[in-house]
XYZ file of C-alpha atoms in Angstrom:
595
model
C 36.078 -4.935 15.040
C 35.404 -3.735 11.629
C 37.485 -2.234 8.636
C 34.580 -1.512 6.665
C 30.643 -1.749 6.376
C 29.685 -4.230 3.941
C 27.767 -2.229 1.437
C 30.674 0.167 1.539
C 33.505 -1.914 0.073
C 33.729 -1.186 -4.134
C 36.371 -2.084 -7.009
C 38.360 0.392 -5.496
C 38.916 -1.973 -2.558
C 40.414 -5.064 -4.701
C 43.345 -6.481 -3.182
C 42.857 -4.855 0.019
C 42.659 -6.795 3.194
C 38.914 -6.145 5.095
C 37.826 -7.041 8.155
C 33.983 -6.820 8.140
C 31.178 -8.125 10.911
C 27.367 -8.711 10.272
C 25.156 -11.364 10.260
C 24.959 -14.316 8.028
C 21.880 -13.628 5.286
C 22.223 -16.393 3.391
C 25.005 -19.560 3.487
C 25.500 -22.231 -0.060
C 27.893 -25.062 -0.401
C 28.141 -24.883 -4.083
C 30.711 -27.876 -4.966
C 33.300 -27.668 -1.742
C 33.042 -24.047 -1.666
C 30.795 -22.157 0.444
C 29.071 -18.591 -0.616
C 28.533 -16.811 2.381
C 26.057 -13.472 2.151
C 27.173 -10.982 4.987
C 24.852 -8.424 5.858
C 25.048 -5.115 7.622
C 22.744 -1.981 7.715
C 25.077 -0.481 4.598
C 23.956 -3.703 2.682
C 24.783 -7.329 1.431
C 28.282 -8.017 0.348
C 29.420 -12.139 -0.888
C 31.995 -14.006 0.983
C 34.098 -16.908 -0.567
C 35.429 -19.589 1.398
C 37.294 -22.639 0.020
C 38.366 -25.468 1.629
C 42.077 -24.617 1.090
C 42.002 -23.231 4.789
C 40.531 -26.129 6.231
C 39.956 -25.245 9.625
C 37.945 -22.086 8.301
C 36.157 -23.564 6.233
C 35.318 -26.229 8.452
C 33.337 -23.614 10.660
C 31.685 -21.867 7.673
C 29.962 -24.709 7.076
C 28.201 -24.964 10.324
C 26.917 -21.086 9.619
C 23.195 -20.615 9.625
C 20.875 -17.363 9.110
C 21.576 -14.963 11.653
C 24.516 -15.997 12.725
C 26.839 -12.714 13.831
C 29.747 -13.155 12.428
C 33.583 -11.630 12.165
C 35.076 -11.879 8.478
C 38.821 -11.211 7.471
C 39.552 -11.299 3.928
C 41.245 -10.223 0.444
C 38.715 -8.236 -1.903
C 39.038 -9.569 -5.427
C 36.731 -8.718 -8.373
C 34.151 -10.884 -9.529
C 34.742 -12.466 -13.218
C 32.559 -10.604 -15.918
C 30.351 -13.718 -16.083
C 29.150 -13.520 -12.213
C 28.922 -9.869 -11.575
C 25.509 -9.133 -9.711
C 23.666 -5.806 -10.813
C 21.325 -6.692 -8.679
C 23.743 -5.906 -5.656
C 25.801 -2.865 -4.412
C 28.659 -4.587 -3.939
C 27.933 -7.108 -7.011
C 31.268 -6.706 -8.961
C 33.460 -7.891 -5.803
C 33.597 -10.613 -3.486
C 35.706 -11.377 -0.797
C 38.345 -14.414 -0.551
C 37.547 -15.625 3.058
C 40.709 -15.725 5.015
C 39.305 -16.201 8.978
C 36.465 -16.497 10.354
C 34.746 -15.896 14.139
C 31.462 -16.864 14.914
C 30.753 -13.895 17.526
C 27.346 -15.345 17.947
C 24.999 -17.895 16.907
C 21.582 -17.675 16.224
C 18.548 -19.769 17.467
C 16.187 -20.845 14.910
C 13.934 -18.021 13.808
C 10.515 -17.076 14.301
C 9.907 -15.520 11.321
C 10.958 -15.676 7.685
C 13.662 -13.181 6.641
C 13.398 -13.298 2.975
C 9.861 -12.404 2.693
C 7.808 -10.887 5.203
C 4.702 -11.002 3.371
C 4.810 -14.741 4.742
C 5.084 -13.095 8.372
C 2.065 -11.366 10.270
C 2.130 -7.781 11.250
C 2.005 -9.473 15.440
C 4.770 -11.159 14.228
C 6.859 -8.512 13.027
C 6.444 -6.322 15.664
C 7.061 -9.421 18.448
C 10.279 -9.632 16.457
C 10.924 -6.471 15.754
C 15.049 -6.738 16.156
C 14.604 -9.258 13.516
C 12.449 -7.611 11.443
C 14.024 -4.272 11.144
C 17.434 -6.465 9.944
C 15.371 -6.867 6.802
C 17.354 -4.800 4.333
C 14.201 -3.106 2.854
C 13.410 -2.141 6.505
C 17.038 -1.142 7.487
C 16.853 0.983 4.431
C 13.802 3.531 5.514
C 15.214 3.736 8.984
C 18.449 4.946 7.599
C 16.518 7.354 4.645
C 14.619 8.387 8.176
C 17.106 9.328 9.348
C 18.686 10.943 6.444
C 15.499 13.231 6.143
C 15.828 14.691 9.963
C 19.352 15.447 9.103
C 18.654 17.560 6.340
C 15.467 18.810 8.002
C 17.871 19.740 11.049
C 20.423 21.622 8.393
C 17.992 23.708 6.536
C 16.391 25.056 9.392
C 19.409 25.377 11.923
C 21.110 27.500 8.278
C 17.792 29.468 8.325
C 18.300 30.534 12.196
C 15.733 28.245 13.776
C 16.546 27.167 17.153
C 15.941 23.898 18.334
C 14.254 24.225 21.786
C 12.817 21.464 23.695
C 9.395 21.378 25.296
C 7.949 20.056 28.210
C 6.128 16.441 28.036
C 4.592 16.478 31.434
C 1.965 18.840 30.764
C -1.382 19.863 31.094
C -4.429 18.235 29.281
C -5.667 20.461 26.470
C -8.647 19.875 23.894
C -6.843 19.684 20.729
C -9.380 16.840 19.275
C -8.402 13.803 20.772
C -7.947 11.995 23.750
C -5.166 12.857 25.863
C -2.924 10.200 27.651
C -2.925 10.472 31.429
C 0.102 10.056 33.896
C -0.939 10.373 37.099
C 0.908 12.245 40.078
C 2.609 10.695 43.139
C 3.059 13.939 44.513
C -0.018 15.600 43.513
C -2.018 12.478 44.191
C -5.882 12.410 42.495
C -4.050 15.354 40.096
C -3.208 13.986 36.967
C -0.283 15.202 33.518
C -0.988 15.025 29.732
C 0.983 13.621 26.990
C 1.429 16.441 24.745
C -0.733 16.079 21.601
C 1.146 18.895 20.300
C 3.592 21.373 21.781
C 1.216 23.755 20.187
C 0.831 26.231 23.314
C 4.644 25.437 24.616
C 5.664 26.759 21.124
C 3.301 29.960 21.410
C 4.862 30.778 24.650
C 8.348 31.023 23.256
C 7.575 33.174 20.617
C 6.342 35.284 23.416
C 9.612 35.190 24.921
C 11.253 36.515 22.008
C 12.670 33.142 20.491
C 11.320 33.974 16.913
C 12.189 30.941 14.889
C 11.798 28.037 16.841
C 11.857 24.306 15.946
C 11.862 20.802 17.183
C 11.605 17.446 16.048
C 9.219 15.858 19.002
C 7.058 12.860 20.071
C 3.799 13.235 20.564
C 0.444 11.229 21.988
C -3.160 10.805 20.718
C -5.403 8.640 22.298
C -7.726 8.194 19.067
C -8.093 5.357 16.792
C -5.467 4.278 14.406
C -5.305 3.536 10.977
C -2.088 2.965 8.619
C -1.187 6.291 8.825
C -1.877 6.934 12.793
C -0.065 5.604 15.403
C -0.686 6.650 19.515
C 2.476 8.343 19.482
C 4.272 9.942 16.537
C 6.771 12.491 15.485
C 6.355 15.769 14.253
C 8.815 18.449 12.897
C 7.308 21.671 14.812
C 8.636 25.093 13.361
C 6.932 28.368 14.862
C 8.037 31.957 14.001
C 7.453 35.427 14.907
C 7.295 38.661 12.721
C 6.408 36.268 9.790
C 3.326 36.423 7.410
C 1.150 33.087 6.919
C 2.117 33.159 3.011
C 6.577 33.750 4.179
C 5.627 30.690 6.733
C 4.332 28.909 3.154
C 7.246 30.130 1.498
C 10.097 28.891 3.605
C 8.485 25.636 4.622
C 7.694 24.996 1.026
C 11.607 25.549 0.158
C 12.348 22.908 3.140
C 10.083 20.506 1.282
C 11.909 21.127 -2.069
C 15.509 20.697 -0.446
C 14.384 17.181 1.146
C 13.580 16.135 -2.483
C 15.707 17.676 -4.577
C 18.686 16.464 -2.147
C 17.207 12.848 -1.099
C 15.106 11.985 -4.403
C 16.906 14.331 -6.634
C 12.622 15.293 -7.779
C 11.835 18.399 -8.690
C 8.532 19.361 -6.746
C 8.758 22.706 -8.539
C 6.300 25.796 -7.063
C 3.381 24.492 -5.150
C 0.103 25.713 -6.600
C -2.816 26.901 -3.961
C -6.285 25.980 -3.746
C -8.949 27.053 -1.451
C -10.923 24.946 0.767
C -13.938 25.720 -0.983
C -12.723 24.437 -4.602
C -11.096 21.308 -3.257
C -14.350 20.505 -1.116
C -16.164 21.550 -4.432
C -13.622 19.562 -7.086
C -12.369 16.456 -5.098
C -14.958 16.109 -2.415
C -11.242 16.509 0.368
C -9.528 19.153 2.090
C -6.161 17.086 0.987
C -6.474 16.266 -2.615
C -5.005 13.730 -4.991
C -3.935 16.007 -8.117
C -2.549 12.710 -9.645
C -6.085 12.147 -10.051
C -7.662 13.407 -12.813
C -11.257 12.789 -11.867
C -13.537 15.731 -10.893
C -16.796 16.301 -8.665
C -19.066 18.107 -10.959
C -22.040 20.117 -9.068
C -25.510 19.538 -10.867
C -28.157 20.354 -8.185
C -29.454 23.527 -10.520
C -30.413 20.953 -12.760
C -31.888 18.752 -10.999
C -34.211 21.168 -8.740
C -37.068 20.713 -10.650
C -36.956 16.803 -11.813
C -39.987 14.730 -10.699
C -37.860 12.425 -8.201
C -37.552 13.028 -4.283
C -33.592 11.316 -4.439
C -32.531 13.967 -6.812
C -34.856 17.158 -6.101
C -34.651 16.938 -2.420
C -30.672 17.844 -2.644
C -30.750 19.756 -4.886
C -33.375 22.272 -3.406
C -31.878 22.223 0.271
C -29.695 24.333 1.216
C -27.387 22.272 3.249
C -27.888 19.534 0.071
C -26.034 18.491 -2.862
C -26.042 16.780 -6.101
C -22.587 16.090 -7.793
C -21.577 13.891 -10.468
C -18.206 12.183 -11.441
C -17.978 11.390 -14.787
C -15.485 8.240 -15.571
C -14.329 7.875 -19.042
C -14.439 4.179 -20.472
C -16.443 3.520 -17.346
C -19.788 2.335 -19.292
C -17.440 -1.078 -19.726
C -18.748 -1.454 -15.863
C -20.933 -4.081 -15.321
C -23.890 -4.360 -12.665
C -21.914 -6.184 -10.135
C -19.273 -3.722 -10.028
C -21.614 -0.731 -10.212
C -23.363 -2.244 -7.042
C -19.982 -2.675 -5.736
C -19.684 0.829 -5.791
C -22.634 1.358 -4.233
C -21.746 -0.816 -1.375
C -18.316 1.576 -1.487
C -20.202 4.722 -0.921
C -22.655 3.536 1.708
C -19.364 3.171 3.978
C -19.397 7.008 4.122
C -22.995 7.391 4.603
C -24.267 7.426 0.978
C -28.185 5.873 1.144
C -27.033 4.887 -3.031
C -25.631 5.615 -6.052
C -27.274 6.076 -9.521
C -25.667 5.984 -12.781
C -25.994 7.036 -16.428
C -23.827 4.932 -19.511
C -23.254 7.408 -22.331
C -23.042 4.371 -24.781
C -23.333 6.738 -27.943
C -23.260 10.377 -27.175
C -24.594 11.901 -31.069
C -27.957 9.655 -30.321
C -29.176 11.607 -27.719
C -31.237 10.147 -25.299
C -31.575 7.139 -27.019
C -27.686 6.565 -26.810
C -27.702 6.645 -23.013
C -28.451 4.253 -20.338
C -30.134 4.669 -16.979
C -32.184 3.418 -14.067
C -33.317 7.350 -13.501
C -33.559 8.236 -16.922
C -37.657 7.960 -16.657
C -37.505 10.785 -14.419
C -35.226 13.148 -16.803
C -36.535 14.908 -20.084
C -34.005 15.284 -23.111
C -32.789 18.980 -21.909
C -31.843 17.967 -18.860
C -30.030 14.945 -20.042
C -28.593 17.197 -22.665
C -27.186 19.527 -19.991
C -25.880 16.644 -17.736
C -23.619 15.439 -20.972
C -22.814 19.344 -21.906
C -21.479 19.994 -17.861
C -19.692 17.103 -17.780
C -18.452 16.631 -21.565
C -18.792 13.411 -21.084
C -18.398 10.931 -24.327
C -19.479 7.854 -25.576
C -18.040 5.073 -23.348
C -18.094 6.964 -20.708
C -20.444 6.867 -17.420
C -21.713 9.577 -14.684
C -22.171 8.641 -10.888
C -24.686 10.719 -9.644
C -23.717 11.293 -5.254
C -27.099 13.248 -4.070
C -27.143 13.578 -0.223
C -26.204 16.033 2.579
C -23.108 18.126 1.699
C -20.918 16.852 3.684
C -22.135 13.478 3.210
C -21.861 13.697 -0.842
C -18.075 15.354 -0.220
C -17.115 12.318 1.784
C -18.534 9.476 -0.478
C -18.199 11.067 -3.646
C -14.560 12.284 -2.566
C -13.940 8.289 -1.476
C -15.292 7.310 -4.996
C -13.181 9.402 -6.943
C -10.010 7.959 -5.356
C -11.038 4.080 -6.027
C -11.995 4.845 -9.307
C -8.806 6.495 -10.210
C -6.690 3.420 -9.270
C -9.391 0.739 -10.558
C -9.031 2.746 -13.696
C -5.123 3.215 -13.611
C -6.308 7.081 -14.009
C -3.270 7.838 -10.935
C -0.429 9.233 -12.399
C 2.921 8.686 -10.731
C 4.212 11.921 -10.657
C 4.682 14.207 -7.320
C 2.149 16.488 -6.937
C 2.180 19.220 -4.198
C -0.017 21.693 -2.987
C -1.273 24.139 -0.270
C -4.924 24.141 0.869
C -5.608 27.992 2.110
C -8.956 29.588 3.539
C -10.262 27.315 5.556
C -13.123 27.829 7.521
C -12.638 28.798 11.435
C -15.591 26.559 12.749
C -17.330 24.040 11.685
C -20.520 22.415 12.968
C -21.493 19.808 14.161
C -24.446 18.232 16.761
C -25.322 21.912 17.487
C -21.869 22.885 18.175
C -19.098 24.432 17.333
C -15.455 23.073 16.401
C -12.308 24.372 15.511
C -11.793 23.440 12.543
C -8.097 23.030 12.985
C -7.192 24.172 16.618
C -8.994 26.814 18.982
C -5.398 28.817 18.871
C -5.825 29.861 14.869
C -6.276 33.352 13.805
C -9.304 34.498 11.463
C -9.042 36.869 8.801
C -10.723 39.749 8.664
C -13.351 40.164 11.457
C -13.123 41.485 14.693
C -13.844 39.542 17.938
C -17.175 41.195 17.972
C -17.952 39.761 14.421
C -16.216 36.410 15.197
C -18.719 35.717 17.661
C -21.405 37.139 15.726
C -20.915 34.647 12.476
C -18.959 32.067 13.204
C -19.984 30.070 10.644
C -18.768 33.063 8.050
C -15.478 34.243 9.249
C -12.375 32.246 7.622
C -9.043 30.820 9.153
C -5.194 32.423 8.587
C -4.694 28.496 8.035
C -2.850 26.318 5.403
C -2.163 22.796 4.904
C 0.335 21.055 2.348
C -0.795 18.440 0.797
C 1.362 15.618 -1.503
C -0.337 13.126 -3.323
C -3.123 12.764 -1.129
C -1.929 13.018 1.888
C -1.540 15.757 4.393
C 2.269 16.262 5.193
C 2.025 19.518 7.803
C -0.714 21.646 8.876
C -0.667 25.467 10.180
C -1.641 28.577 10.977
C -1.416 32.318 11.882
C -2.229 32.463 15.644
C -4.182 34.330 17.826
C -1.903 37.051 19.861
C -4.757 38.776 21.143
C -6.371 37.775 24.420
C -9.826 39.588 23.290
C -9.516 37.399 19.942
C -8.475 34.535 22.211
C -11.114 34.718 24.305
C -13.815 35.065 21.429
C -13.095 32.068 19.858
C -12.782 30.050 23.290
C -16.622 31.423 23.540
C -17.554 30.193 20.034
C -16.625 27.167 20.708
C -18.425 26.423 24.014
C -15.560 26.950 26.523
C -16.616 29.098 29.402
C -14.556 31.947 30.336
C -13.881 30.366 33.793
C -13.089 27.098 31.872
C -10.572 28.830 29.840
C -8.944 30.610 32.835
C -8.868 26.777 34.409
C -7.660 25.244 31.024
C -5.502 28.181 29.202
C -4.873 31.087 32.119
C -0.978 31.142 31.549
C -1.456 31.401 27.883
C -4.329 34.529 28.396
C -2.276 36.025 31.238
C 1.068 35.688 28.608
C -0.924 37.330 25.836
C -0.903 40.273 27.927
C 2.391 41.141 27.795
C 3.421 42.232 24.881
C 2.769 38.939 22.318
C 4.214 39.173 19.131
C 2.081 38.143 15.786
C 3.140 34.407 14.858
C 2.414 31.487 12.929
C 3.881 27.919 12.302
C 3.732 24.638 10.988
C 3.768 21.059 11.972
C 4.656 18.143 9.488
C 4.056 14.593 10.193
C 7.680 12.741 9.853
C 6.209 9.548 10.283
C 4.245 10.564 6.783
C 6.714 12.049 4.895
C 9.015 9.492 5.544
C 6.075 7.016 4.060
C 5.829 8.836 1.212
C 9.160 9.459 0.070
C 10.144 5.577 0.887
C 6.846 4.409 -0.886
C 5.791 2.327 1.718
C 1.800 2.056 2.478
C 1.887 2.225 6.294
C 3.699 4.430 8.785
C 4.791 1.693 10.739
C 7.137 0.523 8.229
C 9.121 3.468 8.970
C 8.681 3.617 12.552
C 11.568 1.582 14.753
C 8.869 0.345 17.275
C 5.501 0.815 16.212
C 2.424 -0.219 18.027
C -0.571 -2.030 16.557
C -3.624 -1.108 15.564
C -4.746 -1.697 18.641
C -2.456 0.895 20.361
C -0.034 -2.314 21.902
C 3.285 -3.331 21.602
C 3.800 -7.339 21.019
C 7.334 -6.839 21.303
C 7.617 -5.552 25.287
C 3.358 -6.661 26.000
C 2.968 -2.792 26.333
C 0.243 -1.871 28.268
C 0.462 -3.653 31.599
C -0.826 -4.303 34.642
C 0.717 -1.711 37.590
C 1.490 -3.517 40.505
C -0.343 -2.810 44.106
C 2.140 -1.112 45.528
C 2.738 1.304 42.718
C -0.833 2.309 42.732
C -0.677 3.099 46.223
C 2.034 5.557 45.703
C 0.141 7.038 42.551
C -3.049 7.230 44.712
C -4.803 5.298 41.807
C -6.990 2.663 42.449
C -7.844 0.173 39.214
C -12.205 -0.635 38.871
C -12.009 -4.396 37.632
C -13.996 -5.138 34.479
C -17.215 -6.549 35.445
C -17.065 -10.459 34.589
C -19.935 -11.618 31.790
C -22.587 -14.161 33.765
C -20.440 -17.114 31.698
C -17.022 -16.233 32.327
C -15.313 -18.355 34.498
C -14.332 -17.672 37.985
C -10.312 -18.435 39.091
């Protein structure tokens, strides 16, 4: 039906017959001619009609937005005066010779020229209208340029793509699973995968050393812009392979994807511990556009007469950190309180503040609700550690660690864009050494999954001090965000078994939950290690778009639903009869009607 796409044909077309089809983006009568805009997913391209052929143009004139259309024409170039930079195909046009209206279009529920005058429900109802939207055709089609290059690089670096199962068995990988139940195994239930994390494992067992896939997976946890209950991750495991050659080659796929797509230049990716980016930027995934800094000042403050400051600062699970923001004394009370307000979302009980207004007077140069409780050295120091100057001011964050990490580590981000501090180059990184467990309500958790390797200890000592030992684990971060996580895995079943004890699981829970895998690491398991990225992500960066539904064909909401197909629904009777699943009705409020 067609000759061309429309963002295909070019000056190298003129005088060529096309035949093209699309839909009708825009339709003028402009003096007894009518300027069609055709649009496919290659682009927009301008058709001509005048009323010469009057039986064509006749029926252009009853076009309307969204009509699909068939166009036949002559490709002419466009006179110096009207070519269109704006517009791939803005130096042609094409003389309209026939036309067939393959289908009209009924009026539309939602605007096509600018969807900031639709709602998100909207968009997704719509969604085969919305994703017409050139700017949304576009990121499905750079989508899919990225898993195409992602599928080259690592099928020319011997990767195999093998698929895994996604009927499979419920797993605590730190969120809730999704449940199918069984018609044949009724009362038994399958998981989603939330990973193929231990399918993966398995085959490197088997001797499939580079593995990869680009796979769905399901999260039952609640969603932000850049979480969605099902997403898709590229999944690359290996065997034989160090956790710094895993880096290496993963961080050469990166650079490919950018240097091929972008034509950037990420260049070698610098590594940071966990400790200094907790320490710097308050965040395991840090924003090196950024130049503010978290600057630790609790050995100063130990021995100042005021509870907020002192109690920190001598507990050893407390801190006091300071960012200092240059020009930031312009801020005025409201907008320091707004900060406060800021901080408090993340647990901070306040926020005090210090205005360097003339840094050579001293203490009489500065400005501060605290500064009763702080003699001249220690002010001194504060300015010294910082290097602050004059017109610049110092949030103090004194609180909990991990409380002052979070708020602090929040703060620095806002302040950076209210500032215009965020430069716009690409900066990459990997985040190394993380910590195997973590704390928290008396227990322990994996800090990133119960199937990570720790370096340096034996099971004996893992067990001993978990708290101490450190994960074979790496993260790369961009701008912020978190693009792939991974580690070094555990391919011993003592090892194995040591951490499952660490972190509460019973040995008879972990024969219920994980015997295949601790039977399989019997036999012979090789040492491996992987990666997983988040494609939805990268594919929001690189486009950049703010949400990861803008690059997602058929997202859900924030609510985990789907306006378009009223995804979830009701199960009929008869179904959950065969499933063995019987539904308990909400209880009805006392003023809820009855039907």
């Amino acid at each position: 039906m067609r000759s061309h796409y429309c963002g295909d044909v070019n000056k190298s077309h003129v005088g060529e017959e096309v035949t093209l089809v699309g839909w009708v983006n825009r339709s003028r009568d402009l003096g007894g001619v009518i300027f069609l805009d055709l649009r496919d997913r290659e682009g927009l391209i301008q058709v001509v009609y005048d009323p010469d052929l009057n039986d064509v143009f006749e029926l252009a004139s009853t076009l309307r937005g969204e009509f699909c259309v068939q166009v036949k024409g002559l490709v002419r170039a466009r006179p110096d005066s009207q070519i269109n930079k704006d517009m791939k195909t803005g130096e042609i046009e094409i003389l309209g010779k026939d036309l067939t209206i393959i289908n009209t279009a009924a009026p539309l529920p939602l605007s096509m020229d600018n969807h900031q005058n639709n709602s998100e429900e909207q968009r997704l109802k719509y969604r085969y209208l919305d994703l017409r939207r050139p700017e949304m055709a576009e990121r499905l089609v750079f989508r899919s340029k990225i898993t195409s290059a992602v599928r080259r690089f690592l099928d020319g670096n011997g990767f195999l793509d093998i698929e895994t199962p996604i009927l499979t068995k419920a797993t605590p990988e730190g969120a809730r699973d999704y449940l199918v139940p069984s018609r044949t195994y009724k009362g038994q239930f399958f998981a989603l995968p939330q990973s193929p994390q231990l399918f993966k494992q398995l085959l490197m067992m088997s001797g499939f050393d580079r593995y990869y896939q680009i796979v769905k997976c399901f999260r039952d946890e609640d969603l932000r812009a850049d979480r969605q209950p099902e997403f898709t991750q590229i999944d690359i495991e290996t065997s034989f392979m160090t956790s710094d050659q895993v880096m290496a080659k993963t961080e050469e796929m990166v650079q490919s994807l950018f240097k091929e797509l972008l034509s950037v230049d990420l260049g070698e990716f610098p590594r940071m511990t966990y400790e200094e980016a907790m320490r710097r930027f308050g965040s395991d995934k840090p924003d090196l556009r950024n130049p503010l800094e978290l600057v630790d000042v609790a050995d100063l403050l130990k021995d100042v007469d005021f509870k907020v400051f002192q109690g920190p600062a001598t507990d050893p699970d407390g801190r006091v950190a300071v960012i200092r923001v240059p020009g930031g004394a312009s801020l005025s009370r409201k907008q320091i309180d707004e900060c406060t307000k800021y901080v408090g979302i993340y647990g901070a009980k306040g926020l005090a503040w210090m205005k360097v207004n003339d840094l050579d007077a001293g203490m009489e140069g500065v400005q501060s609700p605290v500064l009763k409780f702080l003699n001249e050295q220690v002010v001194s120091d504060l300015l010294q550690r910082t290097g602050a100057q004059s017109g610049d001011i110092i949030l103090f964050g004194a609180d909990k660690a991990n409380v002052v990490a979070e708020a602090m580590g929040a703060l620095r981000l806002k302040l950076g864009e209210d500032f215009n501090l965020v430069s716009d180059e690409w900066r990459p990184l990997w985040v190394v050494d993380f910590p195997m467990f973590e704390k928290i309500d008396g227990g322990y958790h994996a800090v990133h999954h119960p199937f990570t390797a720790p370096t340096g200890v034996t099971a004996e000592e893992l067990e001993a001090n978990p708290t101490e030992a450190l994960s074979d684990a790496y993260d790369m971060v961009l701008n912020g965000c978190e693009l792939g996580g991974g580690s070094v895995r555990i391919h011993n079943q003592e090892m194995q078994s040591a951490a499952f004890r660490v972190l509460g699981i019973s040995d008879e829970e972990a024969q219920e939950k994980f015997g295949f895998l601790l039977e399989a690491l019997r036999y012979g398991t090789p040492p491996h290690a992987g990666l997983a990225f988040g494609l939805d992500r990268l594919v929001m960066l690189m486009t950049g778009t703010q949400s990861i539904r803008d690059v997602m064909a058929f997202p859900k909401t924030t609510t985990a639903a789907c306006p378009l197909t009223n995804a979830p629904g009701y199960a009929n009777p008869v179904q959950l009869a065969e499933l063995g699943v019987a539904v308990i009705e909400k209880e009805k409020a006392k003023d809820e009607p009855t039907t």
